[in-house]
mmCIF file of N, CA, C and O in Angstrom:
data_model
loop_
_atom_site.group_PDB
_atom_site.id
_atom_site.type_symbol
_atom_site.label_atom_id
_atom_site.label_comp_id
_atom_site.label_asym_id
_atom_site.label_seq_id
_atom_site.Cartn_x
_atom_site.Cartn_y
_atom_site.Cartn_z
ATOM 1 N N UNK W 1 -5.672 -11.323 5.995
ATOM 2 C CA UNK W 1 -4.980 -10.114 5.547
ATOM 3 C C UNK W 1 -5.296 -8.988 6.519
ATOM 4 O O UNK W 1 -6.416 -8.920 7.025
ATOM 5 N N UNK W 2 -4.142 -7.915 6.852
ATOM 6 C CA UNK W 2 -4.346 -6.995 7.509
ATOM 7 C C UNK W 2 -5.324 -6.086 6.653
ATOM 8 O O UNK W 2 -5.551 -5.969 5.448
ATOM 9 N N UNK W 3 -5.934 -5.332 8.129
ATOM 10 C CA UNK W 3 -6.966 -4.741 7.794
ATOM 11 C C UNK W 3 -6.406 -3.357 6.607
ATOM 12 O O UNK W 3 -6.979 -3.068 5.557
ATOM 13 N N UNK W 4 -5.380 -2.805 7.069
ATOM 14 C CA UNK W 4 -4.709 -1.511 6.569
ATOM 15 C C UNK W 4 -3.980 -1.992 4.873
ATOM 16 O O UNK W 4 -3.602 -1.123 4.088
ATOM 17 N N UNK W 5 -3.883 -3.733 4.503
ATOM 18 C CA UNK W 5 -3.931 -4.001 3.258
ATOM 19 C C UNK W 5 -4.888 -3.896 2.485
ATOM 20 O O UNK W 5 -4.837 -3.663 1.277
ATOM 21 N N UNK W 6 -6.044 -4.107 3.310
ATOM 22 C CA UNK W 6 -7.546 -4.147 2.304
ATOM 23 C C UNK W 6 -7.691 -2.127 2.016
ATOM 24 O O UNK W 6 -8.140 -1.576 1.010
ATOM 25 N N UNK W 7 -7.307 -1.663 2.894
ATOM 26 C CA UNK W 7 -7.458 -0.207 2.719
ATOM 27 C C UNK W 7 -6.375 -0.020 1.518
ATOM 28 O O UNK W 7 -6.839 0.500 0.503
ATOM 29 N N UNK W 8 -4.885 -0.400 1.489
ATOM 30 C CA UNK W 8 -4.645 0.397 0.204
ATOM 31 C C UNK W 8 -4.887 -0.568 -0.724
ATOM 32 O O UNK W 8 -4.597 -0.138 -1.840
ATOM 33 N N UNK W 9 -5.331 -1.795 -0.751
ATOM 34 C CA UNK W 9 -5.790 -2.144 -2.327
ATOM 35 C C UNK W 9 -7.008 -1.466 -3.023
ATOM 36 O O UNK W 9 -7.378 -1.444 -4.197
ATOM 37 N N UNK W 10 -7.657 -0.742 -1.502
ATOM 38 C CA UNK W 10 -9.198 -0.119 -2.296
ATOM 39 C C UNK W 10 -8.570 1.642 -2.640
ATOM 40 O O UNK W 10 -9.243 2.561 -3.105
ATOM 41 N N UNK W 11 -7.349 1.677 -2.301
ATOM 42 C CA UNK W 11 -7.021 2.646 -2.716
ATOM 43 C C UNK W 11 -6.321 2.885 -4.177
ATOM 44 O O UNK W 11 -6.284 3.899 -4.874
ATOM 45 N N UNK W 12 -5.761 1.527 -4.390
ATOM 46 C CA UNK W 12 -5.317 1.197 -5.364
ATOM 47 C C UNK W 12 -6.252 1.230 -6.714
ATOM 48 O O UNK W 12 -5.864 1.781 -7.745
ATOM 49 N N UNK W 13 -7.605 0.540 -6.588
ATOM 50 C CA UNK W 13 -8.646 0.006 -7.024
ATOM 51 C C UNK W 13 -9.069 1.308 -7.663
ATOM 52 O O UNK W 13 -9.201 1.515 -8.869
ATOM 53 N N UNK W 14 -9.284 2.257 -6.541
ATOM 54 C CA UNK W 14 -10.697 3.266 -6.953
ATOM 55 C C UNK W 14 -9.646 4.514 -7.650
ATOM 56 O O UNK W 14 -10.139 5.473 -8.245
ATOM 57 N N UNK W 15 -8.091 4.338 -7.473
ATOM 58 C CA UNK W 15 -7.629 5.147 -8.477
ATOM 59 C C UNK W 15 -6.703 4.755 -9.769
ATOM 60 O O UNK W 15 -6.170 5.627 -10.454
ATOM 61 N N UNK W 16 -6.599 3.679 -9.973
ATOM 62 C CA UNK W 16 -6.076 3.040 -10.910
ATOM 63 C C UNK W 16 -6.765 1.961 -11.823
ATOM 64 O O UNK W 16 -6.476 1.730 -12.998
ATOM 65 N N UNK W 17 -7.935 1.212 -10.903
ATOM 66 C CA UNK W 17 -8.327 0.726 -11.587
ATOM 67 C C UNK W 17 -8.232 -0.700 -11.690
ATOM 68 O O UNK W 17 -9.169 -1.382 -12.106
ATOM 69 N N UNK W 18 -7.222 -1.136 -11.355
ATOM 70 C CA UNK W 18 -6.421 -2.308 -10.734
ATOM 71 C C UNK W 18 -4.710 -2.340 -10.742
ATOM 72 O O UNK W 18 -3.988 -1.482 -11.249
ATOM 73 N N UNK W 19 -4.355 -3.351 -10.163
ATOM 74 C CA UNK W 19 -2.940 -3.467 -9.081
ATOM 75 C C UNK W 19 -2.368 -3.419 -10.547
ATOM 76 O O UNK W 19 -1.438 -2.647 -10.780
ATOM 77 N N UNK W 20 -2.830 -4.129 -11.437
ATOM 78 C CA UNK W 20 -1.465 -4.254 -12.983
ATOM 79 C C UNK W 20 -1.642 -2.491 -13.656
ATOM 80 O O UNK W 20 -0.679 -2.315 -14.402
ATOM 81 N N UNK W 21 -2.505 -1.261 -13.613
ATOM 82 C CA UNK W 21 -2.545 -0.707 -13.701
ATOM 83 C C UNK W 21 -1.632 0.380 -12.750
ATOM 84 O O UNK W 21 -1.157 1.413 -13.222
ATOM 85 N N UNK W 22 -1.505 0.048 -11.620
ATOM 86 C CA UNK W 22 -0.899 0.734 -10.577
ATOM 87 C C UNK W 22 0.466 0.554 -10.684
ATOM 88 O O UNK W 22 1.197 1.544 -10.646
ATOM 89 N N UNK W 23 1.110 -1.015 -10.864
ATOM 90 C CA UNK W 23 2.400 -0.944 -11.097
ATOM 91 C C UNK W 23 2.583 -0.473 -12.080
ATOM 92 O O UNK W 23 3.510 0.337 -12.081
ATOM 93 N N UNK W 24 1.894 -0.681 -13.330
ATOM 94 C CA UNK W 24 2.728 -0.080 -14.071
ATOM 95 C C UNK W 24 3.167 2.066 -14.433
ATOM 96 O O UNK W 24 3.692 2.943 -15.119
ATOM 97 N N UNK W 25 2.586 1.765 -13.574
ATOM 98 C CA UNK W 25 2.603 3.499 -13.078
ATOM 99 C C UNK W 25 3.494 4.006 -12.085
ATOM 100 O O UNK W 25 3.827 5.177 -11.904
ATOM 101 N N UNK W 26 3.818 3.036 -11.498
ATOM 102 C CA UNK W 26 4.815 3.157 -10.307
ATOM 103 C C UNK W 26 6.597 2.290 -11.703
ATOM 104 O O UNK W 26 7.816 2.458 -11.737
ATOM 105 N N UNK W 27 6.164 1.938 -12.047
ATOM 106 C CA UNK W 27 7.266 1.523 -12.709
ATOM 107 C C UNK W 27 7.747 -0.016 -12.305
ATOM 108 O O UNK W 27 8.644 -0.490 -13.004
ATOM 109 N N UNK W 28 7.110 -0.987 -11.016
ATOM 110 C CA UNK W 28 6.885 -2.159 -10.980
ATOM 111 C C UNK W 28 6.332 -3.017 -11.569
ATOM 112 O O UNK W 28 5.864 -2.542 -12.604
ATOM 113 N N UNK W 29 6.060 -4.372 -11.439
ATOM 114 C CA UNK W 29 5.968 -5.425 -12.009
ATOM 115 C C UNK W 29 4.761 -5.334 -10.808
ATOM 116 O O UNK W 29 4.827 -4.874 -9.668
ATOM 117 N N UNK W 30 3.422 -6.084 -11.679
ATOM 118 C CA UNK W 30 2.221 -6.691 -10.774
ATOM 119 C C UNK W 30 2.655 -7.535 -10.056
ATOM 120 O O UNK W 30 2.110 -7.566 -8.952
ATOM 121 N N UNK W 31 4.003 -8.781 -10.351
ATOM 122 C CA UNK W 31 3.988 -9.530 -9.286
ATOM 123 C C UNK W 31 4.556 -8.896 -7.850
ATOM 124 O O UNK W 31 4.136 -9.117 -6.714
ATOM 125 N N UNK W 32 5.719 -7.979 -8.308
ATOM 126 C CA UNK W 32 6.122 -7.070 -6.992
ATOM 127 C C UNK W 32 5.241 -6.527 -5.952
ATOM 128 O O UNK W 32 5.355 -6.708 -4.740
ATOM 129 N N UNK W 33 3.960 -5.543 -6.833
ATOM 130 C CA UNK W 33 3.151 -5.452 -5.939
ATOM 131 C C UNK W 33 1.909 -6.296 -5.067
ATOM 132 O O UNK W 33 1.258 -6.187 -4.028
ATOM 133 N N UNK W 34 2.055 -7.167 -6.192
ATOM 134 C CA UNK W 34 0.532 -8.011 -5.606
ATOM 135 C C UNK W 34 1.456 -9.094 -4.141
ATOM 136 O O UNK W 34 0.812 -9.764 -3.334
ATOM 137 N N UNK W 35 3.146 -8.986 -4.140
ATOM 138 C CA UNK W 35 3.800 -9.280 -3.194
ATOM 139 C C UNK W 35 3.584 -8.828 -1.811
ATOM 140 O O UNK W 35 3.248 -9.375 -0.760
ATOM 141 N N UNK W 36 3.966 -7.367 -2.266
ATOM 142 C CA UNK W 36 3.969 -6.404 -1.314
ATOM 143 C C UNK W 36 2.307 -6.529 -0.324
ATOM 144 O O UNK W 36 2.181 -6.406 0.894
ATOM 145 N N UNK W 37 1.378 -6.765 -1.205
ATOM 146 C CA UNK W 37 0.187 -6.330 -0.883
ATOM 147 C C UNK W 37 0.031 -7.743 0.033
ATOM 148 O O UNK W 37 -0.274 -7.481 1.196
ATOM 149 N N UNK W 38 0.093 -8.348 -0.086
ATOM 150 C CA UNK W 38 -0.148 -10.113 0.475
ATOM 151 C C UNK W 38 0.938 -10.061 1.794
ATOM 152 O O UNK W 38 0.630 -10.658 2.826
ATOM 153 N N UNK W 39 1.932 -9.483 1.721
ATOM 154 C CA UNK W 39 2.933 -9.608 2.651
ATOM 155 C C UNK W 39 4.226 -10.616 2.472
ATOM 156 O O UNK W 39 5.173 -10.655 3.256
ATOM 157 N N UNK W 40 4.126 -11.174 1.654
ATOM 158 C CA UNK W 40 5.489 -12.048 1.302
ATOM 159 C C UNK W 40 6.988 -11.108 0.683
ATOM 160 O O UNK W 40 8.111 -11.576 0.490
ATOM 161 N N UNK W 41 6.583 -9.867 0.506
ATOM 162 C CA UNK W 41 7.443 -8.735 1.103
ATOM 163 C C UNK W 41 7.338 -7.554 1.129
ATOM 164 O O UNK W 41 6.493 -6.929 0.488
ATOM 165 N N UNK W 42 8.231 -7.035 1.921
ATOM 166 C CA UNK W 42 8.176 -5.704 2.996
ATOM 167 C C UNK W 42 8.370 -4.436 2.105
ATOM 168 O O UNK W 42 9.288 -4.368 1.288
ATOM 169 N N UNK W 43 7.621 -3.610 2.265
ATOM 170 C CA UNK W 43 7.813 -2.318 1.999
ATOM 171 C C UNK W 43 9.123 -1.404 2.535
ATOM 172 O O UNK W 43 9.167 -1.243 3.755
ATOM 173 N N UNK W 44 10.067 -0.863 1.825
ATOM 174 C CA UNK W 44 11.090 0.102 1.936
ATOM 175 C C UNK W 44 10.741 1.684 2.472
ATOM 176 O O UNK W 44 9.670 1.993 1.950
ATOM 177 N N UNK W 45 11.057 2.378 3.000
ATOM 178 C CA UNK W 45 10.808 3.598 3.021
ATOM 179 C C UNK W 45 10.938 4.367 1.891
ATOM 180 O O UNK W 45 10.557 5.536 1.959
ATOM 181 N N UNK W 46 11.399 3.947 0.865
ATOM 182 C CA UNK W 46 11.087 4.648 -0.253
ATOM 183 C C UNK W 46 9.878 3.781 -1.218
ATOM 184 O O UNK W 46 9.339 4.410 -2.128
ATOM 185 N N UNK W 47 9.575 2.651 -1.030
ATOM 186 C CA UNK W 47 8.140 2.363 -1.249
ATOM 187 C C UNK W 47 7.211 3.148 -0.761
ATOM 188 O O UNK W 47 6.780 3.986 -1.553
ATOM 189 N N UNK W 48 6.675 3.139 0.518
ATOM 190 C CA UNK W 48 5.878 3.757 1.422
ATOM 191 C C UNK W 48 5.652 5.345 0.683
ATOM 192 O O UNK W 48 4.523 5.626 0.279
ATOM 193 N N UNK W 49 6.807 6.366 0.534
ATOM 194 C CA UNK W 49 6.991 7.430 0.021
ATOM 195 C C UNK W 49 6.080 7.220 -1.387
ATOM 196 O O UNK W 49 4.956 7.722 -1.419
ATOM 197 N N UNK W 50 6.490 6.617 -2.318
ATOM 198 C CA UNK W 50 6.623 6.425 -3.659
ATOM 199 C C UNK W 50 5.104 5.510 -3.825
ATOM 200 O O UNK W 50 4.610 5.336 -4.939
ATOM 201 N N UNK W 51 4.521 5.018 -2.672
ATOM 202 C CA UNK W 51 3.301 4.470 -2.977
ATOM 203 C C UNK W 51 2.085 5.710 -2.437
ATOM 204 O O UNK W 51 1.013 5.843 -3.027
ATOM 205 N N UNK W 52 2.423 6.428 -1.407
ATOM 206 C CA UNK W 52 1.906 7.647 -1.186
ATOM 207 C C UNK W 52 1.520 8.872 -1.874
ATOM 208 O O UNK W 52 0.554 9.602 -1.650
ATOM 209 N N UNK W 53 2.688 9.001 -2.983
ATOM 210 C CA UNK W 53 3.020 9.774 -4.037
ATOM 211 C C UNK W 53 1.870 9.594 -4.682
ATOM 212 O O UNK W 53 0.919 10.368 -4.573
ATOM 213 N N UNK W 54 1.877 8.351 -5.544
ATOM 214 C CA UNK W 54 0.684 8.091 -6.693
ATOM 215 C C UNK W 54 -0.497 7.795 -6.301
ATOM 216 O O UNK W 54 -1.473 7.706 -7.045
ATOM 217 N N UNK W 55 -0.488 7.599 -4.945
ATOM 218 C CA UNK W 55 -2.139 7.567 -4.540
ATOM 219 C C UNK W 55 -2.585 8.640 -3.623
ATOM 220 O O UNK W 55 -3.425 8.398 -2.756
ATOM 221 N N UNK W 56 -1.961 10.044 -3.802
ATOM 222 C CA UNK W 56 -2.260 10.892 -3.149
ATOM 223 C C UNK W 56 -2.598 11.010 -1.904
ATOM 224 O O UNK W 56 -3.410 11.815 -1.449
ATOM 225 N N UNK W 57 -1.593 9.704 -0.957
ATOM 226 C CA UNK W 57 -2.059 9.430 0.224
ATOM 227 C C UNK W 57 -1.480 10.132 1.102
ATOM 228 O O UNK W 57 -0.339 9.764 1.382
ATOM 229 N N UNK W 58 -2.118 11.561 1.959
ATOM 230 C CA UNK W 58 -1.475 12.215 3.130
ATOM 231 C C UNK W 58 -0.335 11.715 4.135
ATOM 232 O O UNK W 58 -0.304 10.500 4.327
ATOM 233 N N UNK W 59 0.375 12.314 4.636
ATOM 234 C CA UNK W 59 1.691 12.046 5.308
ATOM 235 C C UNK W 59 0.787 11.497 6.826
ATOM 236 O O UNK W 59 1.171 10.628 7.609
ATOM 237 N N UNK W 60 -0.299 12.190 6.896
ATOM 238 C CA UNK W 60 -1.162 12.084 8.400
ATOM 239 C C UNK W 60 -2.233 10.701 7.999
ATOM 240 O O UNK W 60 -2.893 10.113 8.856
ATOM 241 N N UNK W 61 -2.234 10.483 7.090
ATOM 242 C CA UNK W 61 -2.913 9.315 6.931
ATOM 243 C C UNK W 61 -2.034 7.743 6.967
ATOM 244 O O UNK W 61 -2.544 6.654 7.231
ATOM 245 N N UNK W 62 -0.500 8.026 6.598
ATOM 246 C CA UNK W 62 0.324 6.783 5.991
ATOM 247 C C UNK W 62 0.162 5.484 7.014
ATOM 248 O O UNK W 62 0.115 4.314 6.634
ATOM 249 N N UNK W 63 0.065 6.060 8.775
ATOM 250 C CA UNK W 63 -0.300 4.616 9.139
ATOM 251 C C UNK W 63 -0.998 3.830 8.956
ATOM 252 O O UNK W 63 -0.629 2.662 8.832
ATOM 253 N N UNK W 64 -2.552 4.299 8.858
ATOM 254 C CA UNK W 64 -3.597 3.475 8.341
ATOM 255 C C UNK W 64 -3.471 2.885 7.089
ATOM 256 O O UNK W 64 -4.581 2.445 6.789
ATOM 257 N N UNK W 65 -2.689 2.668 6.243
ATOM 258 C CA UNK W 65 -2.422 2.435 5.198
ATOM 259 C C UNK W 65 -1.188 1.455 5.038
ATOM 260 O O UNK W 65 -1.030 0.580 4.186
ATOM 261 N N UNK W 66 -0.463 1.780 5.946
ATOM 262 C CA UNK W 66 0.629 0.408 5.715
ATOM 263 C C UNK W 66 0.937 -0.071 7.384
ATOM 264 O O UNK W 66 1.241 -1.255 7.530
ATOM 265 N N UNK W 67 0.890 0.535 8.256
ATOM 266 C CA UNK W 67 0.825 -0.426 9.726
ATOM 267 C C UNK W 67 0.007 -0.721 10.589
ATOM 268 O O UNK W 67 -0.873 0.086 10.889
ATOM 269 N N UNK W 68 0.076 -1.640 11.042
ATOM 270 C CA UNK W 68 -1.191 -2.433 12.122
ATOM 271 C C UNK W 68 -1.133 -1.292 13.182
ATOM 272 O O UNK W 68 -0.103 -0.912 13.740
ATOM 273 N N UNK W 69 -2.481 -0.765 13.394
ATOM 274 C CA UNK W 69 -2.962 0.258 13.984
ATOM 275 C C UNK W 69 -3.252 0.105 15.465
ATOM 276 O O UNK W 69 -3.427 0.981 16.313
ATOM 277 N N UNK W 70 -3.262 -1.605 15.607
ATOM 278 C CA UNK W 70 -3.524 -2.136 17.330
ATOM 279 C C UNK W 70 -2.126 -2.146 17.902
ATOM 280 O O UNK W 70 -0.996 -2.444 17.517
ATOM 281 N N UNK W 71 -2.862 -1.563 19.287
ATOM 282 C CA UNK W 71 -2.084 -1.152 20.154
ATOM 283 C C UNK W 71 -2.681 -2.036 21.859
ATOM 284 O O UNK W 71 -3.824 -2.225 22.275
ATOM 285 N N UNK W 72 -1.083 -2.459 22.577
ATOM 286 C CA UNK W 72 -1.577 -2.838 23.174
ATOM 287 C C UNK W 72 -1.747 -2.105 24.637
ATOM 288 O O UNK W 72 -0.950 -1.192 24.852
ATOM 289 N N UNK W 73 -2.577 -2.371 25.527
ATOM 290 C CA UNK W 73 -2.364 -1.139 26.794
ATOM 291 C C UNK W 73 -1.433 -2.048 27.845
ATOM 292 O O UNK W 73 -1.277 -3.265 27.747
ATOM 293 N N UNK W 74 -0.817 -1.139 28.931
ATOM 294 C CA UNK W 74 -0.566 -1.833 29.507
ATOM 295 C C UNK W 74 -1.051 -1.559 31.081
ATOM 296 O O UNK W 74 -0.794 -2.383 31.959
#
C-alpha cells in the first residue's frame, strides 16, 4: 500500500474512529471506502474535495494524502 494511503487511513482513524464511522459521515458505504483506500478504485475530484472537507485536511496538504509524492530526476 501507498505510503500517502496509510496517512489518510490514520487520518481517518484518529478522527472518526474507524472507516465504517467515516463513511457513514460522508454518506458512503464502508465497502466504497475501504475500496477507495486499497486502490481497487479511484478517487473523483469531488471525492478528494469531499474527503478533505470531513477530515479537515488543508488544500496545501492534499498531496500527501492522496498522491505518490516520488518524483523522478532527470
Amino acid at each position: 500500500m501507498k505510503q500517502e494511503m496509510f496517512k489518510l487511513k490514520g487520518a481517518i482513524v484518529r478522527k472518526y474512529g474507524s472507516q465504517g464511522n467515516f463513511a457513514r459521515h460522508i454518506g458512503k458505504t464502508e465497502q466504497t471506502v475501504t475500496a477507495k483506500l486499497n486502490g481497487r478504485s479511484g478517487f473523483s475530484q469531488n471525492d478528494i474535495v469531499e474527503w478533505c472537507n470531513a477530515l479537515d485536511i488543508d488544500a496545501s496538504s492534499v498531496g500527501s494524502y492522496f498522491f505518490d509524492q516520488i518524483l523522478s530526476k532527470h
